[in-house]
Amino acid sequence: MVARLCCFSLLVLAFALPSFGQARTCNDGFGTVVQADPDEPVTPQAQVGATTIAWTSPQCILIGSTTGLWLVDISHPDNPYRLAYHDEQAVGSVAVNSEDGSIAFSFAHDRSVHRLFPGGAISTLEAGGSFVTDLAFSSGGTLLGVASMDNEDDLPGPYSPRIQFWNDDQLVTDIVTSEVGVILRLDFSADDQHVLIQRLRSGYFGDQVEYWDIVRAERLWGYDDVLRELSVGRRTIRSQLLS
């Protein structure tokens, strides 16, 4: 599978808010605004989203909200720079590549992942599920993890939560899990060989944390395994104390 150049119609415009005499330090070559127009009707859920934030540098914050994707200089918060917006959808997920400074983001309840590069280049790939739930770059910056899922009216909840790992526009690994639920967060290991995922499972109380091997697409252990081992250990210690 290769990335599609576009599944939204993207209009790239030169855009900047008034500078009020302040030098801009955070856009670093992001001289465009991505205006996305949906190809399909927008759901009510996509119009409301929680604010997402990330650091792009010690001086700059990336903020995604219902008003778009913004770069904010912490020394001049009254002078933000808007990178992207959608008339009907909030920004759902954001991630920053610490190696090359690129930004990945998606709009809420949408499967398209847009990537902005310093210098103005833009690329778009399409997640395997119906909409993206989280994005993360590996510590080395070579991989982009994209968590997504499907949702059908005739099923009890979101299903087929999956993680895809992309190297630029090439799909490296596609992990599809079988449980009904949603992946909330991805976190790469320091060696970029493994990933921790946090998920909610339909019908269960509490979160589940799982540890996966990326290359083999293999689940190595989960939080339930840890609790089970702790429970066995407690029983063993109690039996030894009582014997």
Coordinates of C-alpha atoms in Angstrom, one line a residue:
M1 CA 0.0 0.0 0.0
V2 CA 1.3 3.5 -0.8
A3 CA 0.1 6.8 0.5
R4 CA -2.5 8.7 -1.6
L5 CA -1.5 12.2 -2.4
C6 CA -4.8 13.4 -1.5
C7 CA -8.2 12.2 -0.4
F8 CA -9.4 15.7 0.5
S9 CA -9.4 18.5 -1.9
L10 CA -6.6 20.6 -0.4
L11 CA -6.3 24.3 -1.1
V12 CA -2.9 25.7 -0.2
L13 CA -2.9 29.4 0.5
A14 CA -0.3 32.0 1.6
F15 CA -1.7 33.1 5.0
A16 CA -0.5 34.9 8.1
L17 CA -2.2 36.7 10.9
P18 CA -1.2 40.4 11.5
S19 CA 2.3 40.5 13.1
F20 CA 1.7 43.6 15.2
G21 CA 5.4 44.4 14.8
Q22 CA 6.7 41.1 16.3
A23 CA 9.2 39.0 14.4
R24 CA 7.8 35.5 13.8
T25 CA 10.0 32.7 15.2
C26 CA 7.8 29.6 15.2
N27 CA 6.7 29.1 11.6
D28 CA 10.2 28.1 10.4
G29 CA 9.2 27.9 6.8
F30 CA 5.6 26.7 7.2
G31 CA 4.4 29.4 4.9
T32 CA 1.1 27.9 3.9
V33 CA -2.3 27.1 5.3
V34 CA -4.1 23.8 4.5
Q35 CA -7.8 24.4 3.9
A36 CA -9.6 21.0 3.6
D37 CA -13.0 20.5 2.1
P38 CA -14.7 17.1 2.9
D39 CA -15.6 14.6 0.1
E40 CA -18.2 13.1 2.4
P41 CA -20.8 14.5 4.9
V42 CA -19.3 15.6 8.2
T43 CA -20.6 13.9 11.3
P44 CA -21.6 16.0 14.4
Q45 CA -18.9 14.3 16.4
A46 CA -16.2 15.6 14.0
Q47 CA -17.3 19.2 14.7
V48 CA -16.3 19.0 18.3
G49 CA -12.9 17.8 19.6
A50 CA -10.7 18.1 22.6
T51 CA -7.8 20.5 22.2
T52 CA -4.5 18.7 21.3
I53 CA -1.1 20.1 22.0
A54 CA 2.6 19.4 21.3
W55 CA 5.9 21.1 21.5
T56 CA 7.7 21.8 18.2
S57 CA 10.7 23.4 20.0
P58 CA 11.5 24.8 23.4
Q59 CA 9.9 28.1 22.3
C60 CA 6.9 26.9 20.2
I61 CA 3.7 25.1 20.9
L62 CA 1.5 23.4 18.3
I63 CA -2.2 23.6 19.2
G64 CA -5.0 21.8 17.4
S65 CA -8.6 22.8 18.1
T66 CA -12.0 23.5 16.6
T67 CA -10.5 26.7 15.0
G68 CA -7.6 24.9 13.3
L69 CA -4.0 24.0 13.7
W70 CA -1.9 26.8 15.3
L71 CA 1.8 27.5 16.0
V72 CA 2.2 29.7 19.1
D73 CA 5.4 31.4 20.3
I74 CA 5.3 31.2 24.1
S75 CA 6.9 34.6 24.3
H76 CA 4.2 36.1 22.0
P77 CA 1.0 34.1 22.5
D78 CA -1.0 37.0 21.1
N79 CA 0.6 36.4 17.7
P80 CA -0.2 32.8 16.6
Y81 CA 0.3 31.4 13.1
R82 CA -2.4 29.2 11.6
L83 CA -1.2 26.2 9.6
A84 CA -4.5 24.4 8.8
Y85 CA -8.2 24.6 9.3
H86 CA -11.5 23.0 8.3
D87 CA -14.8 24.8 8.1
E88 CA -16.7 21.9 9.8
Q89 CA -14.1 19.6 11.5
A90 CA -11.9 20.1 14.6
V91 CA -8.3 19.0 14.6
G92 CA -8.2 15.5 16.1
S93 CA -4.6 14.4 16.5
V94 CA -1.1 16.0 16.1
A95 CA 2.5 14.8 16.3
V96 CA 5.8 16.5 15.8
N97 CA 9.0 14.8 14.3
S98 CA 11.8 16.0 16.5
E99 CA 14.4 15.1 13.8
D100 CA 13.2 17.0 10.8
G101 CA 10.6 19.4 12.4
S102 CA 7.7 18.1 10.3
I103 CA 4.2 18.0 11.7
A104 CA 1.6 15.3 11.2
F105 CA -2.1 16.0 12.0
S106 CA -5.6 14.7 11.2
F107 CA -9.0 16.2 11.5
A108 CA -11.5 14.6 13.9
H109 CA -13.4 11.6 12.6
D110 CA -11.3 11.5 9.4
R111 CA -8.9 9.0 7.9
S112 CA -6.6 11.4 6.2
V113 CA -3.2 12.2 7.8
H114 CA -1.6 15.4 6.6
R115 CA 2.1 16.1 7.0
L116 CA 3.7 19.5 6.8
F117 CA 7.4 20.0 6.3
P118 CA 9.5 23.1 6.9
G119 CA 9.9 24.8 3.6
G120 CA 6.2 24.4 2.7
A121 CA 6.0 20.8 1.3
I122 CA 2.8 18.9 2.1
S123 CA 1.9 15.2 1.8
T124 CA -1.2 13.2 2.7
L125 CA -1.7 9.5 3.5
E126 CA -4.8 7.5 4.3
A127 CA -5.2 5.4 7.4
G128 CA -6.5 1.9 7.2
G129 CA -9.5 2.5 9.5
S130 CA -12.4 4.9 9.1
F131 CA -10.8 7.6 11.2
V132 CA -7.6 8.3 13.1
T133 CA -7.4 8.2 16.9
D134 CA -3.7 9.0 17.5
L135 CA -0.4 9.9 15.8
A136 CA 3.2 9.5 17.0
F137 CA 6.6 9.7 15.5
S138 CA 9.4 7.2 16.5
S139 CA 12.2 8.7 18.5
G140 CA 14.5 8.5 15.5
G141 CA 12.0 10.2 13.3
T142 CA 11.9 7.5 10.6
L143 CA 8.5 6.0 11.5
L144 CA 5.1 7.6 11.8
G145 CA 2.6 5.5 13.8
V146 CA -1.1 6.0 12.9
A147 CA -3.8 4.5 15.1
S148 CA -7.2 4.3 13.6
M149 CA -10.5 2.2 13.8
D150 CA -13.8 1.5 12.1
N151 CA -17.3 2.2 13.4
E152 CA -20.5 0.8 12.0
D153 CA -24.0 1.5 13.1
D154 CA -24.9 -2.2 13.3
L155 CA -22.0 -3.1 15.7
P156 CA -21.9 -2.4 19.5
G157 CA -19.0 0.0 19.3
P158 CA -15.8 0.9 17.4
Y159 CA -14.0 -2.2 16.0
S160 CA -10.8 -3.3 14.3
P161 CA -8.5 -0.8 16.1
R162 CA -5.3 -0.9 14.2
I163 CA -1.8 0.7 14.0
Q164 CA 0.0 1.4 10.8
F165 CA 3.7 2.3 10.7
W166 CA 4.8 4.5 7.8
N167 CA 8.3 5.4 6.5
D168 CA 7.5 8.4 4.4
D169 CA 4.9 7.1 2.0
Q170 CA 5.7 3.4 2.4
L171 CA 3.6 1.2 4.7
V172 CA 6.0 -0.8 6.9
T173 CA 3.7 -2.7 9.3
D174 CA 0.0 -2.9 9.7
I175 CA -1.2 -4.3 13.0
V176 CA -4.9 -5.1 13.2
T177 CA -6.3 -6.1 16.6
S178 CA -9.4 -8.2 17.1
E179 CA -11.0 -6.6 20.2
V180 CA -13.8 -4.1 20.1
G181 CA -12.4 -0.8 21.4
V182 CA -10.3 2.2 20.6
I183 CA -6.6 3.0 20.7
L184 CA -6.1 6.2 22.6
R185 CA -2.3 6.6 22.6
L186 CA 0.9 5.3 21.0
D187 CA 4.4 5.5 22.6
F188 CA 7.5 4.3 20.8
S189 CA 10.4 2.6 22.6
A190 CA 13.8 4.3 22.6
D191 CA 15.1 1.8 20.0
D192 CA 12.1 2.2 17.7
Q193 CA 11.5 -1.6 17.7
H194 CA 8.5 -1.7 20.0
V195 CA 5.5 0.4 20.8
L196 CA 3.2 0.8 23.8
I197 CA -0.5 1.3 23.1
Q198 CA -3.2 2.4 25.5
R199 CA -6.7 1.3 24.6
L200 CA -10.2 1.3 25.8
R201 CA -12.1 -2.0 25.4
S202 CA -15.9 -2.1 25.1
G203 CA -17.5 -4.0 28.0
Y204 CA -14.5 -3.6 30.3
F205 CA -13.7 -1.1 33.1
G206 CA -10.4 0.7 32.9
D207 CA -7.7 0.9 30.2
Q208 CA -5.5 -1.7 28.7
V209 CA -1.8 -1.2 28.0
E210 CA -0.1 -3.5 25.5
Y211 CA 3.5 -3.9 24.4
W212 CA 4.0 -4.8 20.7
D213 CA 6.9 -5.8 18.5
I214 CA 6.7 -3.6 15.4
V215 CA 8.6 -5.7 12.9
R216 CA 6.9 -8.9 13.8
A217 CA 3.5 -7.3 14.5
E218 CA 3.3 -9.4 17.6
R219 CA 1.8 -8.5 21.0
L220 CA 4.4 -9.4 23.7
W221 CA 2.4 -8.6 26.8
G222 CA -0.4 -6.5 28.2
Y223 CA -1.4 -4.9 31.5
D224 CA -3.7 -7.9 32.2
D225 CA -0.6 -10.2 32.0
V226 CA 1.2 -8.0 34.5
L227 CA -1.7 -8.0 36.9
R228 CA -2.1 -11.8 36.6
E229 CA 1.6 -12.3 37.4
L230 CA 1.3 -10.0 40.4
S231 CA -1.8 -11.9 41.6
V232 CA 0.1 -15.2 41.3
G233 CA 3.0 -13.7 43.1
R234 CA 0.9 -12.5 46.0
R235 CA -0.8 -15.9 46.3
T236 CA 2.6 -17.6 46.3
I237 CA 4.0 -15.3 49.0
R238 CA 0.8 -15.8 51.1
S239 CA 1.1 -19.6 50.9
Q240 CA 4.7 -19.4 52.0
L241 CA 3.8 -17.3 54.9
L242 CA 1.0 -19.6 56.0
S243 CA 3.0 -22.8 55.6

